[in-house]
């Protein structure tokens, strides 16, 4: 058990939690914003204080020892207690609050949501620290534990115990160069099938897109596959390739890179972007304030 009189310092407990989740020193370093040598030093200190190797290298990653399995629950309880202690305010006052908020967001949100949110926070709540994490299989646990405050995006797999609120609907558009040699004011299905495409594999709505194309027996001629939206605008603007993506990110990239936006000629099921939070933090004053900010900034009429 973790002895309260000999607890490792919080950063070591946080490393334990992150490393247990990721099974990777490299990914742990990325999430904690530290170098790999620093993470190795911290892990050495943690092993010494807890008298156990904790993690052993295997072909599939850093596997936890039985002692690590036994300690992860108490570790997370301590981290949650510390987070609530340091973040607690009976009345959340944005102008003076000193608090970290962590949002699980999609890759597109780095371009569409975070700049506007950060601009608002810098003006109204300058003491707030904002952290962005990806939406993945750990998001539900992170919301439940308080490690994350909100998940914003298309997250249909989140389970019971979650509140949700619609921010805006999404349909699908296609982007092309404004001077594309073969696309005029409208994009036909025939042209859509004939042109080369950029596939963005990271979008949370990609399964809907693939299902819609398959249902209509439409095959794209993929020329380039990207893991995210970084660089997509510049690529579309300087080539004759096209891309199919949700309207919000599509129109944002089009405005940034002077691209043409076309209604998608294939009927693809739309979806809603929502903000999600766990019932445990429904009445938390800071969480309620952040949800209100998101609603004011991004709720569509």
C-alpha atoms as a printed R data frame, in Angstrom:
    type eleno elety resid chain resno       x      y       z
1   ATOM     1    CA   UNK     A     1   0.000  0.000   0.000
2   ATOM     2    CA   UNK     A     2   0.967  3.657  -0.401
3   ATOM     3    CA   UNK     A     3   1.993  4.971   3.022
4   ATOM     4    CA   UNK     A     4   0.696  8.517   3.525
5   ATOM     5    CA   UNK     A     5   3.799  9.463   5.508
6   ATOM     6    CA   UNK     A     6   6.159  8.286   2.758
7   ATOM     7    CA   UNK     A     7   4.279  9.140  -0.421
8   ATOM     8    CA   UNK     A     8   6.321  9.752  -3.581
9   ATOM     9    CA   UNK     A     9   6.023 13.339  -4.761
10  ATOM    10    CA   UNK     A    10   3.060 14.114  -7.048
11  ATOM    11    CA   UNK     A    11   5.072 14.230 -10.279
12  ATOM    12    CA   UNK     A    12   6.282 10.664  -9.651
13  ATOM    13    CA   UNK     A    13   2.743  9.483  -8.943
14  ATOM    14    CA   UNK     A    14   1.602 11.178 -12.147
15  ATOM    15    CA   UNK     A    15   4.371  9.392 -14.041
16  ATOM    16    CA   UNK     A    16   3.226  6.075 -12.546
17  ATOM    17    CA   UNK     A    17  -0.345  6.713 -13.734
18  ATOM    18    CA   UNK     A    18   0.656  7.843 -17.243
19  ATOM    19    CA   UNK     A    19   3.179  5.042 -17.714
20  ATOM    20    CA   UNK     A    20   0.630  2.483 -16.549
21  ATOM    21    CA   UNK     A    21  -1.778  3.777 -19.210
22  ATOM    22    CA   UNK     A    22   0.670  4.169 -22.097
23  ATOM    23    CA   UNK     A    23   3.111  1.292 -21.434
24  ATOM    24    CA   UNK     A    24   5.688  3.527 -23.131
25  ATOM    25    CA   UNK     A    25   8.432  5.787 -21.758
26  ATOM    26    CA   UNK     A    26   8.349  7.767 -25.007
27  ATOM    27    CA   UNK     A    27   4.604  8.428 -24.848
28  ATOM    28    CA   UNK     A    28   4.789  9.169 -21.130
29  ATOM    29    CA   UNK     A    29   7.462 11.781 -21.828
30  ATOM    30    CA   UNK     A    30   5.260 13.364 -24.505
31  ATOM    31    CA   UNK     A    31   2.210 13.527 -22.253
32  ATOM    32    CA   UNK     A    32   4.147 14.952 -19.316
33  ATOM    33    CA   UNK     A    33   6.149 17.393 -21.436
34  ATOM    34    CA   UNK     A    34   9.491 16.003 -20.273
35  ATOM    35    CA   UNK     A    35  12.530 14.489 -21.979
36  ATOM    36    CA   UNK     A    36  13.010 10.734 -21.992
37  ATOM    37    CA   UNK     A    37  16.157 10.967 -19.795
38  ATOM    38    CA   UNK     A    38  14.139 12.915 -17.197
39  ATOM    39    CA   UNK     A    39  11.379 10.306 -17.273
40  ATOM    40    CA   UNK     A    40  13.984  7.562 -16.805
41  ATOM    41    CA   UNK     A    41  15.397  9.391 -13.778
42  ATOM    42    CA   UNK     A    42  11.930  9.831 -12.281
43  ATOM    43    CA   UNK     A    43  11.128  6.166 -12.865
44  ATOM    44    CA   UNK     A    44  14.342  5.178 -11.107
45  ATOM    45    CA   UNK     A    45  13.394  7.265  -8.084
46  ATOM    46    CA   UNK     A    46   9.889  5.798  -8.075
47  ATOM    47    CA   UNK     A    47  11.243  2.254  -8.207
48  ATOM    48    CA   UNK     A    48  13.591  3.010  -5.321
49  ATOM    49    CA   UNK     A    49  10.848  4.552  -3.156
50  ATOM    50    CA   UNK     A    50   8.323  1.774  -3.841
51  ATOM    51    CA   UNK     A    51  10.896 -1.027  -3.668
52  ATOM    52    CA   UNK     A    52   9.800 -2.666  -6.908
53  ATOM    53    CA   UNK     A    53  10.754 -2.524 -10.626
54  ATOM    54    CA   UNK     A    54   7.097 -1.546 -11.337
55  ATOM    55    CA   UNK     A    55   7.518 -1.890 -15.134
56  ATOM    56    CA   UNK     A    56   9.480 -4.435 -17.163
57  ATOM    57    CA   UNK     A    57  10.385 -4.054 -20.836
58  ATOM    58    CA   UNK     A    58   8.664 -6.569 -23.129
59  ATOM    59    CA   UNK     A    59   8.270 -6.766 -26.924
60  ATOM    60    CA   UNK     A    60   4.855 -5.086 -26.582
61  ATOM    61    CA   UNK     A    61   5.920 -2.294 -24.214
62  ATOM    62    CA   UNK     A    62   6.499 -1.641 -20.525
63  ATOM    63    CA   UNK     A    63   4.515 -4.325 -18.709
64  ATOM    64    CA   UNK     A    64   3.472 -3.598 -15.102
65  ATOM    65    CA   UNK     A    65   4.574 -5.915 -12.336
66  ATOM    66    CA   UNK     A    66   2.025 -7.406  -9.901
67  ATOM    67    CA   UNK     A    67   3.076 -4.737  -7.399
68  ATOM    68    CA   UNK     A    68   2.299 -2.012  -9.954
69  ATOM    69    CA   UNK     A    69  -1.121 -3.570 -10.587
70  ATOM    70    CA   UNK     A    70  -1.785 -3.485  -6.863
71  ATOM    71    CA   UNK     A    71  -0.659  0.129  -6.421
72  ATOM    72    CA   UNK     A    72  -2.297  1.817  -9.426
73  ATOM    73    CA   UNK     A    73  -5.692  2.141  -7.703
74  ATOM    74    CA   UNK     A    74  -4.349  3.829  -4.540
75  ATOM    75    CA   UNK     A    75  -2.082  5.996  -6.728
76  ATOM    76    CA   UNK     A    76  -5.037  7.319  -8.704
77  ATOM    77    CA   UNK     A    77  -6.993  7.981  -5.512
78  ATOM    78    CA   UNK     A    78  -4.115 10.114  -4.208
79  ATOM    79    CA   UNK     A    79  -3.818 12.008  -7.501
80  ATOM    80    CA   UNK     A    80  -7.547 12.718  -7.565
81  ATOM    81    CA   UNK     A    81  -7.447 13.964  -3.969
82  ATOM    82    CA   UNK     A    82  -4.547 16.278  -4.788
83  ATOM    83    CA   UNK     A    83  -6.257 17.573  -7.924
84  ATOM    84    CA   UNK     A    84  -9.459 18.376  -6.077
85  ATOM    85    CA   UNK     A    85  -7.552 19.985  -3.210
86  ATOM    86    CA   UNK     A    86  -5.539 22.310  -5.442
87  ATOM    87    CA   UNK     A    87  -8.395 23.104  -7.854
88  ATOM    88    CA   UNK     A    88 -11.152 23.629  -5.299
89  ATOM    89    CA   UNK     A    89 -12.877 26.989  -5.163
90  ATOM    90    CA   UNK     A    90 -16.293 27.473  -3.569
91  ATOM    91    CA   UNK     A    91 -17.004 30.260  -6.063
92  ATOM    92    CA   UNK     A    92 -15.065 30.129  -9.309
93  ATOM    93    CA   UNK     A    93 -13.896 33.626 -10.246
94  ATOM    94    CA   UNK     A    94 -12.439 33.524 -13.772
95  ATOM    95    CA   UNK     A    95 -10.468 36.760 -13.483
96  ATOM    96    CA   UNK     A    96  -8.460 35.501 -10.489
97  ATOM    97    CA   UNK     A    97  -8.690 31.717 -10.773
98  ATOM    98    CA   UNK     A    98  -5.469 29.696 -10.970
99  ATOM    99    CA   UNK     A    99  -6.466 26.361 -12.412
100 ATOM   100    CA   UNK     A   100  -5.633 23.830 -15.098
101 ATOM   101    CA   UNK     A   101  -8.340 22.592 -17.440
102 ATOM   102    CA   UNK     A   102  -7.712 19.572 -19.623
103 ATOM   103    CA   UNK     A   103  -9.817 19.000 -22.736
104 ATOM   104    CA   UNK     A   104  -9.958 15.801 -24.768
105 ATOM   105    CA   UNK     A   105 -10.426 17.022 -28.328
106 ATOM   106    CA   UNK     A   106 -10.147 15.851 -31.902
107 ATOM   107    CA   UNK     A   107  -7.293 16.735 -34.208
108 ATOM   108    CA   UNK     A   108  -9.563 19.177 -36.069
109 ATOM   109    CA   UNK     A   109 -10.338 21.055 -32.843
110 ATOM   110    CA   UNK     A   110  -6.730 22.221 -32.632
111 ATOM   111    CA   UNK     A   111  -7.575 24.380 -35.645
112 ATOM   112    CA   UNK     A   112 -11.291 25.104 -35.222
113 ATOM   113    CA   UNK     A   113 -11.892 25.432 -31.464
114 ATOM   114    CA   UNK     A   114  -8.715 25.931 -29.470
115 ATOM   115    CA   UNK     A   115  -7.558 29.264 -30.987
116 ATOM   116    CA   UNK     A   116 -10.886 30.965 -30.247
117 ATOM   117    CA   UNK     A   117 -11.150 29.372 -26.799
118 ATOM   118    CA   UNK     A   118  -7.615 30.366 -25.887
119 ATOM   119    CA   UNK     A   119  -8.194 33.955 -27.036
120 ATOM   120    CA   UNK     A   120 -11.226 34.145 -24.754
121 ATOM   121    CA   UNK     A   121  -9.386 32.671 -21.780
122 ATOM   122    CA   UNK     A   122  -6.431 35.037 -22.150
123 ATOM   123    CA   UNK     A   123  -8.831 37.986 -21.880
124 ATOM   124    CA   UNK     A   124 -11.282 36.727 -19.286
125 ATOM   125    CA   UNK     A   125  -9.283 34.233 -17.199
126 ATOM   126    CA   UNK     A   126  -5.535 34.900 -17.594
127 ATOM   127    CA   UNK     A   127  -4.600 32.538 -14.759
128 ATOM   128    CA   UNK     A   128  -6.117 29.508 -16.467
129 ATOM   129    CA   UNK     A   129  -3.827 26.888 -17.961
130 ATOM   130    CA   UNK     A   130  -5.321 24.930 -20.835
131 ATOM   131    CA   UNK     A   131  -4.160 21.458 -21.859
132 ATOM   132    CA   UNK     A   132  -5.311 19.546 -24.933
133 ATOM   133    CA   UNK     A   133  -5.330 15.753 -25.017
134 ATOM   134    CA   UNK     A   134  -6.458 13.476 -27.805
135 ATOM   135    CA   UNK     A   135  -9.772 11.675 -27.745
136 ATOM   136    CA   UNK     A   136  -8.982  7.984 -27.370
137 ATOM   137    CA   UNK     A   137  -9.841  4.885 -25.395
138 ATOM   138    CA   UNK     A   138  -8.660  6.524 -22.162
139 ATOM   139    CA   UNK     A   139 -10.955  9.554 -22.442
140 ATOM   140    CA   UNK     A   140 -13.830  8.040 -20.483
141 ATOM   141    CA   UNK     A   141 -11.563  7.044 -17.602
142 ATOM   142    CA   UNK     A   142  -9.919 10.477 -17.667
143 ATOM   143    CA   UNK     A   143 -13.298 12.219 -17.361
144 ATOM   144    CA   UNK     A   144 -14.386  9.931 -14.554
145 ATOM   145    CA   UNK     A   145 -11.166 10.396 -12.580
146 ATOM   146    CA   UNK     A   146 -11.033 14.150 -13.089
147 ATOM   147    CA   UNK     A   147  -7.821 13.930 -15.094
148 ATOM   148    CA   UNK     A   148  -9.788 15.573 -17.929
149 ATOM   149    CA   UNK     A   149 -12.574 18.117 -17.537
150 ATOM   150    CA   UNK     A   150 -14.359 17.927 -20.892
151 ATOM   151    CA   UNK     A   151 -14.360 15.842 -24.039
152 ATOM   152    CA   UNK     A   152 -15.405 17.851 -27.084
153 ATOM   153    CA   UNK     A   153 -16.160 16.227 -30.410
154 ATOM   154    CA   UNK     A   154 -17.982 13.238 -31.864
155 ATOM   155    CA   UNK     A   155 -17.570 10.648 -29.118
156 ATOM   156    CA   UNK     A   156 -20.491  8.197 -29.438
157 ATOM   157    CA   UNK     A   157 -18.805  5.465 -27.405
158 ATOM   158    CA   UNK     A   158 -18.770  7.334 -24.078
159 ATOM   159    CA   UNK     A   159 -20.754  5.326 -21.558
160 ATOM   160    CA   UNK     A   160 -23.067  5.853 -18.627
161 ATOM   161    CA   UNK     A   161 -22.407  8.527 -16.054
162 ATOM   162    CA   UNK     A   162 -21.703 11.180 -18.698
163 ATOM   163    CA   UNK     A   163 -23.581 14.361 -19.418
164 ATOM   164    CA   UNK     A   164 -23.564 15.706 -22.967
165 ATOM   165    CA   UNK     A   165 -24.573 18.915 -24.697
166 ATOM   166    CA   UNK     A   166 -24.784 19.618 -28.417
167 ATOM   167    CA   UNK     A   167 -22.631 22.476 -29.671
168 ATOM   168    CA   UNK     A   168 -23.162 22.347 -33.436
169 ATOM   169    CA   UNK     A   169 -24.168 19.937 -36.214
170 ATOM   170    CA   UNK     A   170 -21.771 18.752 -38.887
171 ATOM   171    CA   UNK     A   171 -22.333 17.766 -42.473
172 ATOM   172    CA   UNK     A   172 -19.677 17.030 -45.095
173 ATOM   173    CA   UNK     A   173 -17.933 19.252 -47.638
174 ATOM   174    CA   UNK     A   174 -15.150 18.885 -50.158
175 ATOM   175    CA   UNK     A   175 -12.170 21.208 -50.472
176 ATOM   176    CA   UNK     A   176 -10.318 21.994 -53.666
177 ATOM   177    CA   UNK     A   177  -7.976 24.648 -54.924
178 ATOM   178    CA   UNK     A   178  -9.835 27.826 -55.841
179 ATOM   179    CA   UNK     A   179  -8.219 27.527 -59.291
180 ATOM   180    CA   UNK     A   180  -8.781 23.800 -59.755
181 ATOM   181    CA   UNK     A   181  -8.632 23.175 -63.535
182 ATOM   182    CA   UNK     A   182 -11.534 20.689 -63.691
183 ATOM   183    CA   UNK     A   183 -13.935 21.760 -60.924
184 ATOM   184    CA   UNK     A   184 -16.345 24.625 -61.404
185 ATOM   185    CA   UNK     A   185 -18.996 26.002 -59.110
186 ATOM   186    CA   UNK     A   186 -20.420 22.571 -58.314
187 ATOM   187    CA   UNK     A   187 -18.761 19.216 -57.743
188 ATOM   188    CA   UNK     A   188 -20.485 16.256 -59.405
189 ATOM   189    CA   UNK     A   189 -20.263 12.615 -58.351
190 ATOM   190    CA   UNK     A   190 -18.510 11.824 -61.636
191 ATOM   191    CA   UNK     A   191 -15.820 14.454 -61.022
192 ATOM   192    CA   UNK     A   192 -15.550 13.375 -57.381
193 ATOM   193    CA   UNK     A   193 -14.734  9.816 -58.457
194 ATOM   194    CA   UNK     A   194 -12.330 10.910 -61.205
195 ATOM   195    CA   UNK     A   195 -10.191 13.287 -59.124
196 ATOM   196    CA   UNK     A   196  -7.350 12.376 -56.772
197 ATOM   197    CA   UNK     A   197  -8.102 12.570 -53.049
198 ATOM   198    CA   UNK     A   198  -6.338 13.270 -49.781
199 ATOM   199    CA   UNK     A   199  -7.491 10.946 -47.001
200 ATOM   200    CA   UNK     A   200  -7.287 12.220 -43.409
201 ATOM   201    CA   UNK     A   201  -7.335  9.122 -41.243
202 ATOM   202    CA   UNK     A   202  -7.562 10.805 -37.816
203 ATOM   203    CA   UNK     A   203 -11.004 12.396 -38.047
204 ATOM   204    CA   UNK     A   204 -13.511 11.065 -35.499
205 ATOM   205    CA   UNK     A   205 -16.208 10.961 -38.190
206 ATOM   206    CA   UNK     A   206 -14.184  8.958 -40.679
207 ATOM   207    CA   UNK     A   207 -16.213  5.785 -40.076
208 ATOM   208    CA   UNK     A   208 -19.355  7.658 -41.101
209 ATOM   209    CA   UNK     A   209 -17.615  8.875 -44.253
210 ATOM   210    CA   UNK     A   210 -16.329  5.432 -45.192
211 ATOM   211    CA   UNK     A   211 -19.736  3.861 -44.511
212 ATOM   212    CA   UNK     A   212 -21.508  6.441 -46.655
213 ATOM   213    CA   UNK     A   213 -19.126  6.002 -49.568
214 ATOM   214    CA   UNK     A   214 -19.446  2.216 -49.358
215 ATOM   215    CA   UNK     A   215 -23.247  2.436 -49.200
216 ATOM   216    CA   UNK     A   216 -23.277  4.504 -52.396
217 ATOM   217    CA   UNK     A   217 -20.605  2.265 -54.014
218 ATOM   218    CA   UNK     A   218 -18.299  5.269 -54.445
219 ATOM   219    CA   UNK     A   219 -14.566  4.625 -54.454
220 ATOM   220    CA   UNK     A   220 -12.067  7.438 -54.024
221 ATOM   221    CA   UNK     A   221  -8.747  7.482 -55.798
222 ATOM   222    CA   UNK     A   222  -6.490  8.103 -52.796
223 ATOM   223    CA   UNK     A   223  -3.223  9.847 -53.691
224 ATOM   224    CA   UNK     A   224  -2.123 10.906 -50.197
225 ATOM   225    CA   UNK     A   225  -3.047  9.746 -46.688
226 ATOM   226    CA   UNK     A   226  -2.428 12.067 -43.728
227 ATOM   227    CA   UNK     A   227  -2.661 11.236 -40.000
228 ATOM   228    CA   UNK     A   228  -4.277 14.623 -39.261
229 ATOM   229    CA   UNK     A   229  -5.250 17.988 -40.684
230 ATOM   230    CA   UNK     A   230  -1.832 19.621 -40.285
231 ATOM   231    CA   UNK     A   231  -0.653 20.663 -43.731
232 ATOM   232    CA   UNK     A   232  -3.907 19.730 -45.481
233 ATOM   233    CA   UNK     A   233  -4.811 23.299 -46.440
234 ATOM   234    CA   UNK     A   234  -1.445 23.979 -48.048
235 ATOM   235    CA   UNK     A   235  -1.562 20.675 -49.937
236 ATOM   236    CA   UNK     A   236  -5.050 21.263 -51.327
237 ATOM   237    CA   UNK     A   237  -4.157 24.833 -52.277
238 ATOM   238    CA   UNK     A   238  -1.075 23.860 -54.276
239 ATOM   239    CA   UNK     A   239  -2.286 20.687 -56.023
240 ATOM   240    CA   UNK     A   240  -5.305 19.429 -57.951
241 ATOM   241    CA   UNK     A   241  -6.253 17.024 -55.124
242 ATOM   242    CA   UNK     A   242  -9.511 17.251 -53.178
243 ATOM   243    CA   UNK     A   243 -10.464 16.267 -49.629
244 ATOM   244    CA   UNK     A   244 -13.742 15.308 -47.951
245 ATOM   245    CA   UNK     A   245 -14.120 16.471 -44.362
246 ATOM   246    CA   UNK     A   246 -16.632 17.866 -41.836
247 ATOM   247    CA   UNK     A   247 -17.909 21.349 -42.624
248 ATOM   248    CA   UNK     A   248 -16.451 23.174 -39.597
249 ATOM   249    CA   UNK     A   249 -12.846 22.171 -40.222
250 ATOM   250    CA   UNK     A   250 -13.401 22.440 -43.988
251 ATOM   251    CA   UNK     A   251 -14.636 26.020 -43.896
252 ATOM   252    CA   UNK     A   252 -11.939 26.995 -41.391
253 ATOM   253    CA   UNK     A   253  -9.157 25.629 -43.627
254 ATOM   254    CA   UNK     A   254 -10.768 27.199 -46.691
255 ATOM   255    CA   UNK     A   255 -10.716 30.645 -45.073
256 ATOM   256    CA   UNK     A   256  -7.097 30.220 -43.956
257 ATOM   257    CA   UNK     A   257  -5.797 28.998 -47.319
258 ATOM   258    CA   UNK     A   258  -8.233 30.599 -49.804
259 ATOM   259    CA   UNK     A   259  -9.725 27.276 -50.923
260 ATOM   260    CA   UNK     A   260 -13.005 26.437 -52.618
261 ATOM   261    CA   UNK     A   261 -15.697 24.702 -50.545
262 ATOM   262    CA   UNK     A   262 -18.141 22.368 -52.303
263 ATOM   263    CA   UNK     A   263 -21.106 20.459 -50.933
264 ATOM   264    CA   UNK     A   264 -20.186 16.792 -50.867
265 ATOM   265    CA   UNK     A   265 -21.915 15.154 -53.855
266 ATOM   266    CA   UNK     A   266 -22.300 11.867 -51.949
267 ATOM   267    CA   UNK     A   267 -24.914 11.540 -49.189
268 ATOM   268    CA   UNK     A   268 -22.893 11.064 -45.981
269 ATOM   269    CA   UNK     A   269 -24.528 10.806 -42.557
270 ATOM   270    CA   UNK     A   270 -23.928 13.909 -40.462
271 ATOM   271    CA   UNK     A   271 -23.216 14.092 -36.757
272 ATOM   272    CA   UNK     A   272 -23.204 16.523 -33.855
273 ATOM   273    CA   UNK     A   273 -20.192 17.906 -32.042
274 ATOM   274    CA   UNK     A   274 -20.922 17.754 -28.313
275 ATOM   275    CA   UNK     A   275 -19.217 18.536 -25.055
276 ATOM   276    CA   UNK     A   276 -19.190 15.703 -22.528
277 ATOM   277    CA   UNK     A   277 -18.446 15.684 -18.804
278 ATOM   278    CA   UNK     A   278 -18.767 13.185 -15.981
279 ATOM   279    CA   UNK     A   279 -21.612 13.345 -13.479
280 ATOM   280    CA   UNK     A   280 -19.097 13.596 -10.632
281 ATOM   281    CA   UNK     A   281 -18.136 17.090 -11.802
282 ATOM   282    CA   UNK     A   282 -21.556 18.312 -12.902
283 ATOM   283    CA   UNK     A   283 -21.762 20.785  -9.991
284 ATOM   284    CA   UNK     A   284 -18.075 21.727  -9.909
285 ATOM   285    CA   UNK     A   285 -18.019 25.523 -10.249
286 ATOM   286    CA   UNK     A   286 -15.007 25.622 -12.568
287 ATOM   287    CA   UNK     A   287 -16.332 22.873 -14.803
288 ATOM   288    CA   UNK     A   288 -19.701 24.641 -15.031
289 ATOM   289    CA   UNK     A   289 -17.960 27.885 -15.999
290 ATOM   290    CA   UNK     A   290 -15.902 26.191 -18.721
291 ATOM   291    CA   UNK     A   291 -19.000 24.483 -20.135
292 ATOM   292    CA   UNK     A   292 -20.711 27.848 -20.269
293 ATOM   293    CA   UNK     A   293 -17.777 29.348 -22.147
294 ATOM   294    CA   UNK     A   294 -17.832 26.523 -24.695
295 ATOM   295    CA   UNK     A   295 -21.564 26.963 -25.164
296 ATOM   296    CA   UNK     A   296 -21.289 30.733 -25.614
297 ATOM   297    CA   UNK     A   297 -18.440 30.471 -28.102
298 ATOM   298    CA   UNK     A   298 -19.537 27.530 -30.234
299 ATOM   299    CA   UNK     A   299 -23.259 26.836 -29.846
300 ATOM   300    CA   UNK     A   300 -24.939 27.221 -33.214
301 ATOM   301    CA   UNK     A   301 -28.386 28.804 -33.470
